[in-house]
Amino acid sequence: MGLIVQKYGGTSVGSAERIQAVAARVIQTAKAGNSLVVVVSAMGKTTDSLLKLAYEVANSPSQREMDMLLSTGEQVTIALLSMALQAIGQPAISLTGAQVGILTEPAHTRARILQIDTERIERHLTEGKVVVVAGFQGVSSTDDMEVTTLGRGGSDTSAVALAAALRADLCEIYTDVPGILTTDPRLVPEAQLMDQITCDEMLELASLGAKVLHPRAVEIARNYGVQMVVRSSWTDDSGTRVVSPLLQPRPLQNLELGRPVDGVQFATNQAKVALLRVADRPGIAAQLFGELAQQHLDIDLIIQSIHEGNTNDIAFTLEKSCLTPAQAVAIAFGPSLASTIGSEAPEVFIDPQVAKISIVGAGMIGRPGVAAQMFSTLAAAGINLQTISTSEVNVSCTIAAADCDRAIASLCQVFEVDNSVVATEPMTTLPPVRGVALDLKQAQLGIRHVPDLPGMAAKIFQILADANISVDMIIQSQRSRPVQGVITRDIAFTVAQMDAEAAQVVLEKSAPDLGCGEVVVDPAIAKVSIVGVGMIGQPGIAARMFAALAQQQINIKMIATSEIRVSCVVAEAQGIDALRAVHQAFDLGGKESIEVPTRTTPVWL
Ligand code: ADP
Ligand code: ASP
Ligand code: MG
């Protein structure tokens, strides 16, 4: 007995029958003596259909009107579910985000929650009513009280934020799959259910394309210690528990606006090995990292940026104490390539003493300025960035080891983080890979010949941040080339496909002033990623992923890693095959296939 927040997604409320089934489940939970707040999404594919309608009447509809339109989807469901509950004798009341008092920033289509007034919900709960709340929407905290939405998939965030604000005992996310699976069962039917997953792993998976949970919901659950379970709304099975660490209690004010960065991490005893001008064809990364794995060398960061001509550069870092054998592998790799595929031997570049410095935190998601702020902070301290490798929740740079202390001090100050922490301890008792994610909605951009001076990355990513473009994976390569007497490097990154054109326009406008070269775009990419806290300290995990891709003759265009993740960019057309191959390589499949109901558009749209 307690206070439970339940959230039902689009497919779970996709028809009148489904809404009645949800009502039956709600009443069962209420009859067991629980107080209940139910958050719902729009029915089936309603939000997609409304978006389509908007683009039928206008080429670039206003974001304000878009919020007005999209918020209607959830409003239909709250009324219908309340009616269905009342019809079976359960007192219930529906409330929009504005009626609850879900106060957000005034940012249309991507608002963050600032605060939730719980008074009205609590009043209705004491009256014995089930309170049915529209997910995905809020109201701006400005005088105009504008209707806002939280971004696609945002009902999960509404539910977890309500659970945090109400200090609920449990937040149950009901959806169309049995819980969190090793990958998307629509693409890999033999995906297996996990009993539990850590918030850190779930955060990476969600931000890398596993849309079963909105990453911001995971972030709130972690920050506020919300007990969260993801379950099927078709069965009584227990689903997946998303485990949060026990943190200090936080104020509920500025709920989603806490610090963008949770911590500054560093590793000082690192060395870097780079292979320049490696042949760009399937199997090369697999061979190199396979040979390193055979020597049991635990590789930390791996960075492969966009290729030029028909070659790539691959750089990696590892513990300084492992440099000698790693260097031997890298040096022997050239002649071995020359004899097998007849390519020229790559140039091997060694830096025996580098430091890795990272900022981590889910507060970076959707805040395009945070990576730029890290780069400009380091630039202001006169620190040059050697390589960069990022995800949505982690930005890692290698820098000269002598600069590490200054880097930590300035980053801790700028991001208001008290203690910097050394990298996480290995957890070798866990399986190395928990889940595999695919993101088909990204495009890749590259800027050639960026002058190798402190502050350049900061300027480039600030230009994108000013245009409100969130960058996902940033990679700065190792190779440097002199252009008119200035040393230059290439920087590549990925953005949402819909932002690619705008990113290209703003960068092309600034490139000549910045002294940079051509801006190149590849809209047809896919990003496949493996995630698991168990990969920390386990050699050979990346090599296994690269080998699985090589076996399918899939060429890797870019590689970026963080402590608990390896991401590869491949051609879009090979994305699903890549996902399947990697899922199989880590033995993640089960014997039974998961069937997922199809999502439909309600007849009136
Ligand atoms: P809802 O409407 O209930 O919010 P979503 O469509 O947003 O549902 O999320 C559920 C979908 O997420 C599943 O149908 C599945 O296709 C997809 N998915 C992607 N990755 C995973 C994963 N690792 N585990 C479970 N489902 C996943
Ligand atoms: N209806 C919204 C969407 O489709 C929010 C949600 O379902 O979580 O994105
Ligand atoms: Mg969803």
PDB file of C-alpha atoms in Angstrom, residues 324-578:
ATOM      1  CA  THR A 324      55.459  -1.114 -24.505  1.00  0.00           C
ATOM      2  CA  PRO A 325      53.461  -4.172 -25.667  1.00  0.00           C
ATOM      3  CA  ALA A 326      50.796  -1.925 -27.259  1.00  0.00           C
ATOM      4  CA  GLN A 327      53.462  -0.023 -29.132  1.00  0.00           C
ATOM      5  CA  ALA A 328      54.937  -3.320 -30.355  1.00  0.00           C
ATOM      6  CA  VAL A 329      51.513  -4.408 -31.669  1.00  0.00           C
ATOM      7  CA  ALA A 330      51.010  -1.056 -33.413  1.00  0.00           C
ATOM      8  CA  ILE A 331      54.434  -1.157 -35.040  1.00  0.00           C
ATOM      9  CA  ALA A 332      54.023  -4.760 -36.193  1.00  0.00           C
ATOM     10  CA  PHE A 333      50.539  -3.966 -37.531  1.00  0.00           C
ATOM     11  CA  GLY A 334      51.873  -1.916 -40.481  1.00  0.00           C
ATOM     12  CA  PRO A 335      53.977  -4.649 -42.106  1.00  0.00           C
ATOM     13  CA  SER A 336      51.209  -7.191 -41.428  1.00  0.00           C
ATOM     14  CA  LEU A 337      48.687  -4.996 -43.282  1.00  0.00           C
ATOM     15  CA  ALA A 338      51.162  -4.445 -46.079  1.00  0.00           C
ATOM     16  CA  SER A 339      51.512  -8.183 -46.558  1.00  0.00           C
ATOM     17  CA  THR A 340      47.780  -9.046 -46.258  1.00  0.00           C
ATOM     18  CA  ILE A 341      46.091  -6.242 -48.189  1.00  0.00           C
ATOM     19  CA  GLY A 342      49.045  -4.571 -49.844  1.00  0.00           C
ATOM     20  CA  SER A 343      48.346  -1.173 -48.289  1.00  0.00           C
ATOM     21  CA  GLU A 344      51.028   1.209 -47.159  1.00  0.00           C
ATOM     22  CA  ALA A 345      52.114   0.825 -43.532  1.00  0.00           C
ATOM     23  CA  PRO A 346      50.449   3.429 -41.288  1.00  0.00           C
ATOM     24  CA  GLU A 347      52.604   5.901 -39.441  1.00  0.00           C
ATOM     25  CA  VAL A 348      52.670   5.128 -35.708  1.00  0.00           C
ATOM     26  CA  PHE A 349      52.634   8.044 -33.311  1.00  0.00           C
ATOM     27  CA  ILE A 350      53.212   7.558 -29.589  1.00  0.00           C
ATOM     28  CA  ASP A 351      52.605   9.955 -26.730  1.00  0.00           C
ATOM     29  CA  PRO A 352      53.861   8.201 -23.585  1.00  0.00           C
ATOM     30  CA  GLN A 353      52.275  10.634 -21.168  1.00  0.00           C
ATOM     31  CA  VAL A 354      48.763  12.004 -21.682  1.00  0.00           C
ATOM     32  CA  ALA A 355      45.832  12.650 -19.386  1.00  0.00           C
ATOM     33  CA  LYS A 356      42.182  11.929 -20.069  1.00  0.00           C
ATOM     34  CA  ILE A 357      39.738  14.415 -18.674  1.00  0.00           C
ATOM     35  CA  SER A 358      35.977  13.937 -18.898  1.00  0.00           C
ATOM     36  CA  ILE A 359      32.805  15.702 -17.854  1.00  0.00           C
ATOM     37  CA  VAL A 360      29.825  13.422 -17.213  1.00  0.00           C
ATOM     38  CA  GLY A 361      26.124  14.023 -16.573  1.00  0.00           C
ATOM     39  CA  ALA A 362      22.753  13.627 -18.212  1.00  0.00           C
ATOM     40  CA  GLY A 363      22.043  17.318 -17.657  1.00  0.00           C
ATOM     41  CA  MET A 364      24.032  17.869 -20.857  1.00  0.00           C
ATOM     42  CA  ILE A 365      21.291  16.272 -22.983  1.00  0.00           C
ATOM     43  CA  GLY A 366      19.568  18.929 -25.065  1.00  0.00           C
ATOM     44  CA  ARG A 367      21.903  21.657 -23.813  1.00  0.00           C
ATOM     45  CA  PRO A 368      24.073  22.320 -26.778  1.00  0.00           C
ATOM     46  CA  GLY A 369      26.383  24.745 -24.964  1.00  0.00           C
ATOM     47  CA  VAL A 370      27.884  22.396 -22.377  1.00  0.00           C
ATOM     48  CA  ALA A 371      30.565  20.715 -24.504  1.00  0.00           C
ATOM     49  CA  ALA A 372      31.466  24.137 -25.938  1.00  0.00           C
ATOM     50  CA  GLN A 373      31.780  25.469 -22.394  1.00  0.00           C
ATOM     51  CA  MET A 374      34.197  22.673 -21.498  1.00  0.00           C
ATOM     52  CA  PHE A 375      36.295  23.405 -24.570  1.00  0.00           C
ATOM     53  CA  SER A 376      36.328  27.170 -23.957  1.00  0.00           C
ATOM     54  CA  THR A 377      37.222  26.674 -20.281  1.00  0.00           C
ATOM     55  CA  LEU A 378      40.209  24.561 -21.267  1.00  0.00           C
ATOM     56  CA  ALA A 379      41.146  27.047 -23.984  1.00  0.00           C
ATOM     57  CA  ALA A 380      41.032  29.938 -21.504  1.00  0.00           C
ATOM     58  CA  ALA A 381      43.457  27.964 -19.342  1.00  0.00           C
ATOM     59  CA  GLY A 382      45.740  27.683 -22.398  1.00  0.00           C
ATOM     60  CA  ILE A 383      45.205  23.921 -22.707  1.00  0.00           C
ATOM     61  CA  ASN A 384      45.190  22.357 -26.164  1.00  0.00           C
ATOM     62  CA  LEU A 385      42.864  19.433 -26.872  1.00  0.00           C
ATOM     63  CA  GLN A 386      44.582  16.522 -28.552  1.00  0.00           C
ATOM     64  CA  THR A 387      41.616  14.250 -29.200  1.00  0.00           C
ATOM     65  CA  ILE A 388      37.930  14.551 -28.337  1.00  0.00           C
ATOM     66  CA  SER A 389      35.402  11.739 -27.984  1.00  0.00           C
ATOM     67  CA  THR A 390      31.871  12.416 -26.778  1.00  0.00           C
ATOM     68  CA  SER A 391      28.416  11.039 -26.250  1.00  0.00           C
ATOM     69  CA  GLU A 392      25.323  12.895 -25.085  1.00  0.00           C
ATOM     70  CA  VAL A 393      26.251  12.252 -21.449  1.00  0.00           C
ATOM     71  CA  ASN A 394      30.044  12.273 -21.517  1.00  0.00           C
ATOM     72  CA  VAL A 395      32.736  14.469 -23.103  1.00  0.00           C
ATOM     73  CA  SER A 396      36.301  13.120 -22.905  1.00  0.00           C
ATOM     74  CA  CYS A 397      39.446  14.855 -24.146  1.00  0.00           C
ATOM     75  CA  THR A 398      43.065  13.844 -24.101  1.00  0.00           C
ATOM     76  CA  ILE A 399      45.437  16.621 -23.099  1.00  0.00           C
ATOM     77  CA  ALA A 400      49.112  16.909 -22.174  1.00  0.00           C
ATOM     78  CA  ALA A 401      49.618  15.239 -18.778  1.00  0.00           C
ATOM     79  CA  ALA A 402      51.262  18.380 -17.406  1.00  0.00           C
ATOM     80  CA  ASP A 403      47.992  20.302 -17.949  1.00  0.00           C
ATOM     81  CA  CYS A 404      45.781  17.867 -16.012  1.00  0.00           C
ATOM     82  CA  ASP A 405      45.689  19.599 -12.616  1.00  0.00           C
ATOM     83  CA  ARG A 406      44.860  22.955 -14.170  1.00  0.00           C
ATOM     84  CA  ALA A 407      42.178  21.350 -16.323  1.00  0.00           C
ATOM     85  CA  ILE A 408      40.510  19.712 -13.315  1.00  0.00           C
ATOM     86  CA  ALA A 409      40.580  22.918 -11.284  1.00  0.00           C
ATOM     87  CA  SER A 410      39.078  25.082 -14.010  1.00  0.00           C
ATOM     88  CA  LEU A 411      36.388  22.551 -14.981  1.00  0.00           C
ATOM     89  CA  CYS A 412      35.341  21.958 -11.360  1.00  0.00           C
ATOM     90  CA  GLN A 413      35.014  25.716 -10.909  1.00  0.00           C
ATOM     91  CA  VAL A 414      33.051  26.389 -14.086  1.00  0.00           C
ATOM     92  CA  PHE A 415      30.643  23.477 -13.631  1.00  0.00           C
ATOM     93  CA  GLU A 416      30.358  24.009  -9.868  1.00  0.00           C
ATOM     94  CA  VAL A 417      31.380  20.460  -9.089  1.00  0.00           C
ATOM     95  CA  ASP A 418      33.109  20.136  -5.729  1.00  0.00           C
ATOM     96  CA  ASN A 419      35.014  16.931  -6.073  1.00  0.00           C
ATOM     97  CA  SER A 420      36.513  15.494  -9.138  1.00  0.00           C
ATOM     98  CA  VAL A 421      36.522  11.709  -9.120  1.00  0.00           C
ATOM     99  CA  VAL A 422      38.924   9.224 -10.593  1.00  0.00           C
ATOM    100  CA  ALA A 423      37.548   6.780 -13.119  1.00  0.00           C
ATOM    101  CA  THR A 424      35.206   4.006 -11.932  1.00  0.00           C
ATOM    102  CA  GLU A 425      36.635   0.763 -10.557  1.00  0.00           C
ATOM    103  CA  PRO A 426      36.359  -2.322 -12.778  1.00  0.00           C
ATOM    104  CA  MET A 427      33.281  -4.535 -12.233  1.00  0.00           C
ATOM    105  CA  THR A 428      34.421  -7.723 -13.864  1.00  0.00           C
ATOM    106  CA  THR A 429      31.714  -9.848 -12.248  1.00  0.00           C
ATOM    107  CA  LEU A 430      29.101  -8.349 -14.572  1.00  0.00           C
ATOM    108  CA  PRO A 431      28.611  -9.311 -18.211  1.00  0.00           C
ATOM    109  CA  PRO A 432      30.588  -6.809 -20.297  1.00  0.00           C
ATOM    110  CA  VAL A 433      27.672  -5.801 -22.514  1.00  0.00           C
ATOM    111  CA  ARG A 434      24.114  -5.369 -21.261  1.00  0.00           C
ATOM    112  CA  GLY A 435      22.470  -3.802 -24.263  1.00  0.00           C
ATOM    113  CA  VAL A 436      22.951  -2.749 -27.868  1.00  0.00           C
ATOM    114  CA  ALA A 437      21.331   0.360 -29.335  1.00  0.00           C
ATOM    115  CA  LEU A 438      20.836   1.681 -32.846  1.00  0.00           C
ATOM    116  CA  ASP A 439      20.253   5.283 -33.831  1.00  0.00           C
ATOM    117  CA  LEU A 440      19.132   5.807 -37.418  1.00  0.00           C
ATOM    118  CA  LYS A 441      18.250   9.454 -37.007  1.00  0.00           C
ATOM    119  CA  GLN A 442      21.671  11.065 -37.072  1.00  0.00           C
ATOM    120  CA  ALA A 443      23.763  12.730 -39.754  1.00  0.00           C
ATOM    121  CA  GLN A 444      27.518  13.115 -39.790  1.00  0.00           C
ATOM    122  CA  LEU A 445      29.333  16.388 -40.404  1.00  0.00           C
ATOM    123  CA  GLY A 446      33.024  17.029 -40.712  1.00  0.00           C
ATOM    124  CA  ILE A 447      35.109  20.184 -40.777  1.00  0.00           C
ATOM    125  CA  ARG A 448      38.430  19.805 -42.449  1.00  0.00           C
ATOM    126  CA  HIS A 449      41.663  21.557 -41.586  1.00  0.00           C
ATOM    127  CA  VAL A 450      40.706  23.138 -38.263  1.00  0.00           C
ATOM    128  CA  PRO A 451      43.772  25.093 -36.994  1.00  0.00           C
ATOM    129  CA  ASP A 452      45.279  23.151 -34.062  1.00  0.00           C
ATOM    130  CA  LEU A 453      45.100  25.999 -31.556  1.00  0.00           C
ATOM    131  CA  PRO A 454      43.446  26.238 -28.130  1.00  0.00           C
ATOM    132  CA  GLY A 455      39.900  27.517 -28.490  1.00  0.00           C
ATOM    133  CA  MET A 456      39.011  26.243 -31.960  1.00  0.00           C
ATOM    134  CA  ALA A 457      36.717  23.424 -30.816  1.00  0.00           C
ATOM    135  CA  ALA A 458      35.128  25.853 -28.374  1.00  0.00           C
ATOM    136  CA  LYS A 459      34.363  28.328 -31.177  1.00  0.00           C
ATOM    137  CA  ILE A 460      32.918  25.699 -33.509  1.00  0.00           C
ATOM    138  CA  PHE A 461      30.629  24.126 -30.924  1.00  0.00           C
ATOM    139  CA  GLN A 462      29.574  27.515 -29.585  1.00  0.00           C
ATOM    140  CA  ILE A 463      28.428  28.473 -33.101  1.00  0.00           C
ATOM    141  CA  LEU A 464      26.293  25.323 -33.178  1.00  0.00           C
ATOM    142  CA  ALA A 465      25.035  25.923 -29.637  1.00  0.00           C
ATOM    143  CA  ASP A 466      24.024  29.481 -30.574  1.00  0.00           C
ATOM    144  CA  ALA A 467      21.982  27.997 -33.430  1.00  0.00           C
ATOM    145  CA  ASN A 468      20.401  25.673 -30.829  1.00  0.00           C
ATOM    146  CA  ILE A 469      21.818  22.562 -32.444  1.00  0.00           C
ATOM    147  CA  SER A 470      22.632  19.702 -30.078  1.00  0.00           C
ATOM    148  CA  VAL A 471      25.682  17.751 -31.058  1.00  0.00           C
ATOM    149  CA  ASP A 472      25.825  14.090 -30.166  1.00  0.00           C
ATOM    150  CA  MET A 473      29.121  12.391 -30.939  1.00  0.00           C
ATOM    151  CA  ILE A 474      32.168  14.660 -31.425  1.00  0.00           C
ATOM    152  CA  ILE A 475      35.459  13.224 -32.573  1.00  0.00           C
ATOM    153  CA  GLN A 476      38.661  15.128 -33.114  1.00  0.00           C
ATOM    154  CA  SER A 477      41.154  13.031 -34.954  1.00  0.00           C
ATOM    155  CA  GLN A 478      44.812  12.580 -34.257  1.00  0.00           C
ATOM    156  CA  ARG A 479      46.139  13.364 -37.703  1.00  0.00           C
ATOM    157  CA  SER A 480      47.509  16.839 -38.110  1.00  0.00           C
ATOM    158  CA  ARG A 481      48.443  18.450 -41.366  1.00  0.00           C
ATOM    159  CA  PRO A 482      50.118  21.769 -42.078  1.00  0.00           C
ATOM    160  CA  VAL A 483      47.988  24.089 -44.229  1.00  0.00           C
ATOM    161  CA  GLN A 484      49.807  27.293 -45.202  1.00  0.00           C
ATOM    162  CA  GLY A 485      52.182  26.907 -42.309  1.00  0.00           C
ATOM    163  CA  VAL A 486      49.474  26.204 -39.668  1.00  0.00           C
ATOM    164  CA  ILE A 487      49.016  22.736 -38.167  1.00  0.00           C
ATOM    165  CA  THR A 488      45.394  21.599 -38.648  1.00  0.00           C
ATOM    166  CA  ARG A 489      43.172  18.688 -37.591  1.00  0.00           C
ATOM    167  CA  ASP A 490      39.744  17.492 -38.726  1.00  0.00           C
ATOM    168  CA  ILE A 491      36.762  17.506 -36.389  1.00  0.00           C
ATOM    169  CA  ALA A 492      33.747  15.304 -37.067  1.00  0.00           C
ATOM    170  CA  PHE A 493      30.475  15.060 -35.195  1.00  0.00           C
ATOM    171  CA  THR A 494      26.935  13.802 -35.503  1.00  0.00           C
ATOM    172  CA  VAL A 495      23.690  15.771 -35.112  1.00  0.00           C
ATOM    173  CA  ALA A 496      20.009  14.916 -35.509  1.00  0.00           C
ATOM    174  CA  GLN A 497      19.233  14.521 -39.219  1.00  0.00           C
ATOM    175  CA  MET A 498      16.749  17.379 -39.090  1.00  0.00           C
ATOM    176  CA  ASP A 499      19.501  19.744 -37.856  1.00  0.00           C
ATOM    177  CA  ALA A 500      22.138  18.714 -40.417  1.00  0.00           C
ATOM    178  CA  GLU A 501      21.323  21.339 -43.016  1.00  0.00           C
ATOM    179  CA  ALA A 502      21.205  24.179 -40.494  1.00  0.00           C
ATOM    180  CA  ALA A 503      24.508  23.000 -38.991  1.00  0.00           C
ATOM    181  CA  GLN A 504      26.116  22.971 -42.409  1.00  0.00           C
ATOM    182  CA  VAL A 505      24.853  26.481 -43.200  1.00  0.00           C
ATOM    183  CA  VAL A 506      26.115  28.091 -39.970  1.00  0.00           C
ATOM    184  CA  LEU A 507      29.485  26.356 -40.179  1.00  0.00           C
ATOM    185  CA  GLU A 508      30.041  27.180 -43.834  1.00  0.00           C
ATOM    186  CA  LYS A 509      29.329  30.805 -43.010  1.00  0.00           C
ATOM    187  CA  SER A 510      31.951  30.879 -40.245  1.00  0.00           C
ATOM    188  CA  ALA A 511      34.570  28.511 -41.669  1.00  0.00           C
ATOM    189  CA  PRO A 512      36.569  31.131 -43.616  1.00  0.00           C
ATOM    190  CA  ASP A 513      36.767  33.498 -40.603  1.00  0.00           C
ATOM    191  CA  LEU A 514      37.882  30.634 -38.391  1.00  0.00           C
ATOM    192  CA  GLY A 515      40.503  29.614 -40.939  1.00  0.00           C
ATOM    193  CA  CYS A 516      38.908  26.183 -41.367  1.00  0.00           C
ATOM    194  CA  GLY A 517      38.488  24.175 -44.559  1.00  0.00           C
ATOM    195  CA  GLU A 518      35.562  22.424 -46.204  1.00  0.00           C
ATOM    196  CA  VAL A 519      32.408  21.305 -44.327  1.00  0.00           C
ATOM    197  CA  VAL A 520      31.378  17.794 -45.408  1.00  0.00           C
ATOM    198  CA  VAL A 521      28.010  16.156 -44.676  1.00  0.00           C
ATOM    199  CA  ASP A 522      26.892  12.533 -44.761  1.00  0.00           C
ATOM    200  CA  PRO A 523      23.156  12.306 -43.995  1.00  0.00           C
ATOM    201  CA  ALA A 524      22.941   8.515 -44.401  1.00  0.00           C
ATOM    202  CA  ILE A 525      24.615   7.094 -41.322  1.00  0.00           C
ATOM    203  CA  ALA A 526      23.643   4.782 -38.477  1.00  0.00           C
ATOM    204  CA  LYS A 527      25.203   4.625 -35.050  1.00  0.00           C
ATOM    205  CA  VAL A 528      25.407   1.273 -33.307  1.00  0.00           C
ATOM    206  CA  SER A 529      26.539   1.159 -29.685  1.00  0.00           C
ATOM    207  CA  ILE A 530      27.258  -1.399 -26.960  1.00  0.00           C
ATOM    208  CA  VAL A 531      26.721  -0.447 -23.310  1.00  0.00           C
ATOM    209  CA  GLY A 532      27.669  -2.130 -20.033  1.00  0.00           C
ATOM    210  CA  VAL A 533      29.379  -1.189 -16.763  1.00  0.00           C
ATOM    211  CA  GLY A 534      31.015  -4.629 -16.865  1.00  0.00           C
ATOM    212  CA  MET A 535      33.236  -3.619 -19.812  1.00  0.00           C
ATOM    213  CA  ILE A 536      35.376  -1.446 -17.539  1.00  0.00           C
ATOM    214  CA  GLY A 537      38.709  -3.205 -17.092  1.00  0.00           C
ATOM    215  CA  GLN A 538      37.861  -6.068 -19.488  1.00  0.00           C
ATOM    216  CA  PRO A 539      40.172  -6.274 -22.490  1.00  0.00           C
ATOM    217  CA  GLY A 540      38.858  -7.244 -25.913  1.00  0.00           C
ATOM    218  CA  ILE A 541      35.270  -5.982 -25.755  1.00  0.00           C
ATOM    219  CA  ALA A 542      35.636  -3.358 -28.493  1.00  0.00           C
ATOM    220  CA  ALA A 543      37.618  -5.854 -30.558  1.00  0.00           C
ATOM    221  CA  ARG A 544      34.677  -8.303 -30.409  1.00  0.00           C
ATOM    222  CA  MET A 545      32.301  -5.619 -31.635  1.00  0.00           C
ATOM    223  CA  PHE A 546      34.623  -4.617 -34.492  1.00  0.00           C
ATOM    224  CA  ALA A 547      35.097  -8.291 -35.465  1.00  0.00           C
ATOM    225  CA  ALA A 548      31.321  -8.833 -35.628  1.00  0.00           C
ATOM    226  CA  LEU A 549      31.014  -5.876 -38.004  1.00  0.00           C
ATOM    227  CA  ALA A 550      33.977  -7.033 -40.080  1.00  0.00           C
ATOM    228  CA  GLN A 551      32.449 -10.477 -40.524  1.00  0.00           C
ATOM    229  CA  GLN A 552      29.456  -8.826 -42.171  1.00  0.00           C
ATOM    230  CA  GLN A 553      31.787  -6.717 -44.347  1.00  0.00           C
ATOM    231  CA  ILE A 554      30.512  -3.576 -42.609  1.00  0.00           C
ATOM    232  CA  ASN A 555      32.936  -0.657 -42.782  1.00  0.00           C
ATOM    233  CA  ILE A 556      33.292   1.525 -39.668  1.00  0.00           C
ATOM    234  CA  LYS A 557      33.219   5.252 -40.448  1.00  0.00           C
ATOM    235  CA  MET A 558      33.809   6.634 -36.949  1.00  0.00           C
ATOM    236  CA  ILE A 559      34.486   5.167 -33.501  1.00  0.00           C
ATOM    237  CA  ALA A 560      34.000   6.879 -30.136  1.00  0.00           C
ATOM    238  CA  THR A 561      34.059   5.314 -26.703  1.00  0.00           C
ATOM    239  CA  SER A 562      33.454   6.186 -23.085  1.00  0.00           C
ATOM    240  CA  GLU A 563      34.016   4.032 -20.017  1.00  0.00           C
ATOM    241  CA  ILE A 564      30.840   2.000 -20.425  1.00  0.00           C
ATOM    242  CA  ARG A 565      30.149   2.372 -24.145  1.00  0.00           C
ATOM    243  CA  VAL A 566      31.577   1.803 -27.622  1.00  0.00           C
ATOM    244  CA  SER A 567      29.820   3.504 -30.560  1.00  0.00           C
ATOM    245  CA  CYS A 568      30.499   2.933 -34.249  1.00  0.00           C
ATOM    246  CA  VAL A 569      29.109   4.952 -37.128  1.00  0.00           C
ATOM    247  CA  VAL A 570      28.360   2.837 -40.199  1.00  0.00           C
ATOM    248  CA  ALA A 571      26.421   3.406 -43.437  1.00  0.00           C
ATOM    249  CA  GLU A 572      22.688   3.822 -42.767  1.00  0.00           C
ATOM    250  CA  ALA A 573      21.823   0.953 -45.102  1.00  0.00           C
ATOM    251  CA  GLN A 574      23.903  -1.410 -42.937  1.00  0.00           C
ATOM    252  CA  GLY A 575      22.591  -0.185 -39.570  1.00  0.00           C
ATOM    253  CA  ILE A 576      20.122  -2.980 -38.843  1.00  0.00           C
ATOM    254  CA  ASP A 577      22.527  -5.712 -39.982  1.00  0.00           C
ATOM    255  CA  ALA A 578      25.186  -4.128 -37.778  1.00  0.00           C
TER     256      ALA A 578
END
